[in-house]
Each structure stands twice: as C-alpha cells, then as structure tokens.
Short mmCIF file of N, CA, C and O in Angstrom, two decimals:
data_model
loop_
_atom_site.label_atom_id
_atom_site.label_comp_id
_atom_site.label_asym_id
_atom_site.label_seq_id
_atom_site.Cartn_x
_atom_site.Cartn_y
_atom_site.Cartn_z
N UNK A 1 60.17 33.13 48.71
CA UNK A 1 61.10 32.97 48.22
C UNK A 1 61.86 33.59 47.63
O UNK A 1 60.69 34.68 46.39
N UNK A 2 62.74 33.01 47.43
CA UNK A 2 63.71 34.17 46.36
C UNK A 2 63.42 34.19 44.95
O UNK A 2 63.44 32.51 44.63
N UNK A 3 63.77 35.42 44.23
CA UNK A 3 63.09 35.46 43.12
C UNK A 3 64.43 34.31 42.17
O UNK A 3 63.58 33.21 41.23
N UNK A 4 65.21 34.57 42.27
CA UNK A 4 66.72 33.24 41.63
C UNK A 4 66.25 31.43 41.49
O UNK A 4 66.42 30.86 41.41
N UNK A 5 65.41 31.49 42.92
CA UNK A 5 65.10 30.11 42.94
C UNK A 5 63.97 29.76 42.46
O UNK A 5 64.02 28.75 41.20
N UNK A 6 63.09 30.50 41.77
CA UNK A 6 61.83 30.40 40.74
C UNK A 6 62.70 30.29 39.68
O UNK A 6 62.35 29.58 39.27
N UNK A 7 63.74 30.94 39.81
CA UNK A 7 64.65 30.74 38.32
C UNK A 7 65.05 29.70 37.85
O UNK A 7 64.85 29.27 37.06
N UNK A 8 65.39 29.33 38.85
CA UNK A 8 66.27 27.84 39.14
C UNK A 8 65.29 27.10 38.33
O UNK A 8 65.89 25.66 37.93
N UNK A 9 64.02 27.47 39.52
CA UNK A 9 62.78 26.35 39.80
C UNK A 9 62.55 26.02 37.90
O UNK A 9 62.13 24.63 37.31
N UNK A 10 62.08 27.39 37.02
CA UNK A 10 61.66 27.19 36.21
C UNK A 10 62.62 26.87 34.74
O UNK A 10 62.35 25.93 34.09
N UNK A 11 64.04 27.28 35.36
CA UNK A 11 64.89 26.16 34.50
C UNK A 11 65.32 25.03 34.58
O UNK A 11 66.14 24.70 33.67
N UNK A 12 64.88 25.05 35.66
CA UNK A 12 65.36 22.83 35.72
C UNK A 12 64.13 22.23 34.99
O UNK A 12 64.28 21.43 34.21
N UNK A 13 63.11 22.72 35.44
CA UNK A 13 61.27 22.30 34.86
C UNK A 13 61.65 22.12 33.14
O UNK A 13 61.22 20.99 32.96
N UNK A 14 62.13 23.06 32.35
CA UNK A 14 61.79 23.26 31.33
C UNK A 14 63.23 22.68 30.97
O UNK A 14 62.92 22.46 29.43
N UNK A 15 64.04 21.84 31.44
CA UNK A 15 65.54 20.84 30.87
C UNK A 15 64.64 19.74 31.24
O UNK A 15 65.80 18.58 30.42
N UNK A 16 63.82 19.15 31.96
CA UNK A 16 63.93 17.82 32.00
C UNK A 16 63.36 16.95 31.18
O UNK A 16 62.44 17.83 30.93
N UNK A 17 63.48 16.32 31.59
CA UNK A 17 62.81 14.56 30.49
C UNK A 17 60.96 15.06 31.03
O UNK A 17 60.86 14.82 31.91
N UNK A 18 60.25 14.30 30.33
CA UNK A 18 58.80 13.61 30.65
C UNK A 18 58.27 13.59 31.95
O UNK A 18 58.07 14.11 32.79
N UNK A 19 59.17 12.43 32.03
CA UNK A 19 58.81 11.63 33.10
C UNK A 19 59.26 11.82 34.43
O UNK A 19 57.93 12.14 35.41
N UNK A 20 59.99 12.80 34.63
CA UNK A 20 60.37 14.06 35.69
C UNK A 20 59.09 14.79 35.55
O UNK A 20 59.16 15.47 36.91
N UNK A 21 59.06 15.33 34.66
CA UNK A 21 58.24 16.58 34.87
C UNK A 21 56.86 15.86 35.44
O UNK A 21 56.44 16.62 35.83
N UNK A 22 56.33 15.05 34.32
CA UNK A 22 54.68 14.16 35.21
C UNK A 22 55.10 14.61 36.72
O UNK A 22 53.80 14.12 37.62
N UNK A 23 56.49 13.10 36.93
CA UNK A 23 56.22 13.26 38.45
C UNK A 23 56.04 14.41 39.60
O UNK A 23 55.15 14.29 40.30
N UNK A 24 56.25 15.36 38.75
CA UNK A 24 57.08 16.55 39.48
C UNK A 24 55.14 17.39 39.67
O UNK A 24 54.05 17.26 40.44
N UNK A 25 54.22 17.12 38.00
CA UNK A 25 53.35 17.52 38.58
C UNK A 25 52.40 16.66 38.99
O UNK A 25 51.64 17.27 39.57
N UNK A 26 52.60 15.63 39.23
CA UNK A 26 51.55 14.69 40.50
C UNK A 26 51.55 15.36 41.48
O UNK A 26 50.29 15.22 42.27
N UNK A 27 52.80 15.39 42.30
CA UNK A 27 52.91 16.29 43.44
C UNK A 27 52.18 17.46 43.69
O UNK A 27 51.14 17.14 44.17
N UNK A 28 51.86 18.39 42.62
CA UNK A 28 51.32 19.84 42.76
C UNK A 28 49.85 19.56 42.20
O UNK A 28 49.99 20.70 42.10
N UNK A 29 49.35 18.46 41.26
CA UNK A 29 48.21 18.25 40.55
C UNK A 29 47.46 18.79 41.80
O UNK A 29 46.48 19.66 40.98
N UNK A 30 46.70 18.17 42.90
CA UNK A 30 45.52 18.94 43.53
C UNK A 30 45.87 20.52 43.58
O UNK A 30 45.09 20.74 43.59
N UNK A 31 46.30 20.51 44.00
CA UNK A 31 46.74 22.61 44.21
C UNK A 31 46.91 23.40 43.00
O UNK A 31 46.44 24.34 42.98
N UNK A 32 46.76 22.49 41.52
CA UNK A 32 47.26 23.43 40.63
C UNK A 32 45.88 23.67 39.80
O UNK A 32 46.05 24.53 39.59
N UNK A 33 44.71 22.26 40.12
CA UNK A 33 43.75 22.31 39.94
C UNK A 33 42.83 23.12 40.58
O UNK A 33 41.77 23.48 39.81
N UNK A 34 42.96 22.89 41.76
CA UNK A 34 42.22 23.84 42.79
C UNK A 34 42.58 25.67 42.25
O UNK A 34 41.19 26.32 42.87
N UNK A 35 43.62 26.21 42.29
CA UNK A 35 43.84 27.15 41.97
C UNK A 35 43.14 27.42 40.71
O UNK A 35 42.49 28.19 40.83
N UNK A 36 43.24 26.34 39.69
CA UNK A 36 42.55 26.93 38.58
C UNK A 36 40.97 26.86 38.23
O UNK A 36 40.37 27.86 38.17
N UNK A 37 40.63 25.79 39.27
CA UNK A 37 39.03 25.83 39.91
C UNK A 37 38.35 26.75 40.01
O UNK A 37 37.60 27.39 40.19
N UNK A 38 39.48 27.27 41.40
CA UNK A 38 38.68 28.90 42.22
C UNK A 38 38.83 29.96 41.14
O UNK A 38 38.44 30.88 41.28
N UNK A 39 40.05 30.00 40.33
CA UNK A 39 39.64 30.89 39.89
C UNK A 39 39.00 30.79 38.07
O UNK A 39 37.91 32.33 38.05
N UNK A 40 38.21 29.73 37.66
CA UNK A 40 37.03 29.41 36.95
C UNK A 40 35.86 30.50 37.82
O UNK A 40 35.04 31.06 37.65
N UNK A 41 35.62 30.00 39.14
CA UNK A 41 34.55 30.33 40.08
C UNK A 41 35.07 31.86 40.34
O UNK A 41 33.62 32.84 40.17
N UNK A 42 35.81 32.38 40.26
CA UNK A 42 36.21 33.89 40.66
C UNK A 42 35.56 34.90 38.94
O UNK A 42 34.69 35.57 39.61
N UNK A 43 35.60 34.02 38.79
CA UNK A 43 35.92 35.05 37.08
C UNK A 43 34.33 35.24 36.63
O UNK A 43 33.88 35.78 36.85
N UNK A 44 33.69 33.58 37.10
CA UNK A 44 32.13 33.04 36.85
C UNK A 44 31.02 34.24 37.54
O UNK A 44 30.65 34.68 37.07
N UNK A 45 31.82 34.68 38.68
CA UNK A 45 30.81 34.92 39.62
C UNK A 45 30.96 36.50 38.97
O UNK A 45 30.13 37.85 39.24
N UNK A 46 32.75 37.21 38.86
CA UNK A 46 32.43 38.12 38.32
C UNK A 46 31.86 38.70 37.24
O UNK A 46 31.31 40.07 37.59
N UNK A 47 31.85 37.75 36.13
CA UNK A 47 30.66 37.72 35.01
C UNK A 47 29.71 38.12 35.72
O UNK A 47 28.04 39.26 34.79
N UNK A 48 28.55 37.61 36.35
CA UNK A 48 27.74 37.65 37.07
C UNK A 48 27.29 39.07 37.67
O UNK A 48 26.00 40.08 37.51
N UNK A 49 28.22 38.85 38.74
CA UNK A 49 28.36 40.94 38.73
C UNK A 49 28.28 42.20 37.96
O UNK A 49 27.12 42.70 38.43
N UNK A 50 29.19 41.72 37.01
CA UNK A 50 29.03 42.99 35.89
C UNK A 50 27.67 42.93 34.57
O UNK A 50 27.15 43.55 34.57
N UNK A 51 26.96 41.77 34.64
CA UNK A 51 25.71 42.05 33.87
C UNK A 51 24.74 41.65 34.99
O UNK A 51 23.28 42.19 34.78
N UNK A 52 24.85 41.94 36.83
CA UNK A 52 23.98 42.40 37.34
C UNK A 52 22.60 41.73 38.19
O UNK A 52 21.95 42.07 38.50
N UNK A 53 23.33 40.08 38.02
CA UNK A 53 22.82 39.48 37.96
C UNK A 53 22.99 38.60 39.32
O UNK A 53 22.89 37.44 39.48
N UNK A 54 24.68 38.75 39.75
CA UNK A 54 24.98 38.09 40.99
C UNK A 54 24.63 39.16 41.86
O UNK A 54 24.43 39.71 42.15
N UNK A 55 24.35 38.27 43.05
CA UNK A 55 24.24 38.42 44.68
C UNK A 55 25.31 39.77 44.35
O UNK A 55 26.75 39.21 45.72
N UNK A 56 24.90 41.10 45.62
CA UNK A 56 25.93 41.37 46.42
C UNK A 56 25.58 41.91 47.89
O UNK A 56 24.34 41.59 47.75
N UNK A 57 26.68 41.91 48.76
CA UNK A 57 26.11 42.00 50.29
C UNK A 57 26.90 43.17 50.63
O UNK A 57 27.93 43.69 50.24
N UNK A 58 26.59 44.39 50.92
CA UNK A 58 27.13 45.21 51.63
C UNK A 58 28.14 44.68 53.07
O UNK A 58 28.29 43.21 52.71
N UNK A 59 29.22 45.29 53.35
CA UNK A 59 30.36 45.94 54.39
C UNK A 59 29.86 44.64 55.57
O UNK A 59 29.91 43.61 55.89
N UNK A 60 28.66 45.24 56.23
CA UNK A 60 28.39 45.36 57.42
C UNK A 60 27.80 43.40 57.42
O UNK A 60 27.90 42.84 58.12
N UNK A 61 26.97 43.35 56.26
CA UNK A 61 26.20 41.69 55.96
C UNK A 61 27.74 41.00 55.79
O UNK A 61 27.43 39.80 56.59
N UNK A 62 28.75 41.44 54.51
CA UNK A 62 29.51 40.29 55.00
C UNK A 62 30.09 39.95 55.57
O UNK A 62 30.54 39.12 56.39
N UNK A 63 30.95 41.02 57.16
CA UNK A 63 31.35 41.19 58.23
C UNK A 63 30.39 39.80 59.35
O UNK A 63 31.11 39.01 59.75
N UNK A 64 28.98 40.06 59.16
CA UNK A 64 27.86 38.78 59.98
C UNK A 64 27.87 37.96 59.45
O UNK A 64 28.51 37.14 60.30
N UNK A 65 29.05 37.63 58.29
CA UNK A 65 28.75 36.62 57.90
C UNK A 65 30.13 35.63 58.25
O UNK A 65 30.03 34.30 58.33
N UNK A 66 30.80 36.86 58.22
CA UNK A 66 32.58 35.73 58.62
C UNK A 66 32.33 35.57 60.06
O UNK A 66 33.09 35.29 60.42
N UNK A 67 31.76 36.43 61.42
CA UNK A 67 31.74 36.28 62.13
C UNK A 67 30.64 35.11 62.33
O UNK A 67 30.97 34.25 63.73
N UNK A 68 29.67 34.90 61.64
CA UNK A 68 29.03 33.73 62.45
C UNK A 68 28.15 32.76 60.95
O UNK A 68 27.53 32.85 59.81
N UNK A 69 28.40 31.85 61.80
CA UNK A 69 28.43 31.08 60.69
C UNK A 69 27.26 30.85 60.40
O UNK A 69 27.47 29.85 58.77
N UNK A 70 25.69 30.45 60.50
CA UNK A 70 24.86 30.45 60.50
C UNK A 70 24.50 31.13 59.62
O UNK A 70 23.61 30.83 58.51
N UNK A 71 24.96 31.99 59.13
CA UNK A 71 24.54 33.18 58.64
C UNK A 71 25.46 33.01 57.25
O UNK A 71 25.08 32.83 56.10
N UNK A 72 26.60 32.25 56.92
CA UNK A 72 27.11 32.11 56.10
C UNK A 72 27.19 30.97 55.81
O UNK A 72 27.09 30.59 54.06
N UNK A 73 26.23 29.67 56.48
CA UNK A 73 25.54 28.91 55.52
C UNK A 73 24.46 28.57 55.26
O UNK A 73 24.12 28.29 54.16
N UNK A 74 23.46 29.77 55.30
CA UNK A 74 22.52 29.97 54.99
C UNK A 74 22.28 30.28 53.73
O UNK A 74 21.08 31.14 52.86
N UNK A 75 23.17 30.78 52.93
CA UNK A 75 23.42 31.79 51.40
C UNK A 75 23.16 30.68 50.71
O UNK A 75 23.06 29.93 50.16
#
C-alpha cells in the first residue's frame, strides 16, 4: 500500500464524526481484537521464556511440528 493512502486514511478518520468512526471500527473490529490478542499471547510467552519458565524447542523439533500435524496437536 502506498504511504500516501495510509496518510489519507489517517487524516480521514481523524476528522470524521463519531458514528462513521464507529461504523469503520465495526467493520474491522474482529481483525483489531485478534491482532491485540495475538500480541498479548506473544508477550506472555516471551515473559515466560525470559523467566526460564517457558517451553523451548530446538529447530529440528520445530520443523517436525510444522510438517507433522500430530506432533503439533500433542503440545
């Protein structure tokens, strides 16, 4: 996406009335909340890892999990 399109969208959203902003938010609400939820999960896992409490896998195990669905579901 061109940077000027993003800027135009930002400018538009900054100036529109609340009802239109709510309508736009409603359209993208699931996507916004999913991104927020995903970032929160990553943050939690990172904190566990930094405290030494998280589970870590070596590269070979990760590749096996990607290739083999049964190994992924067993976690």
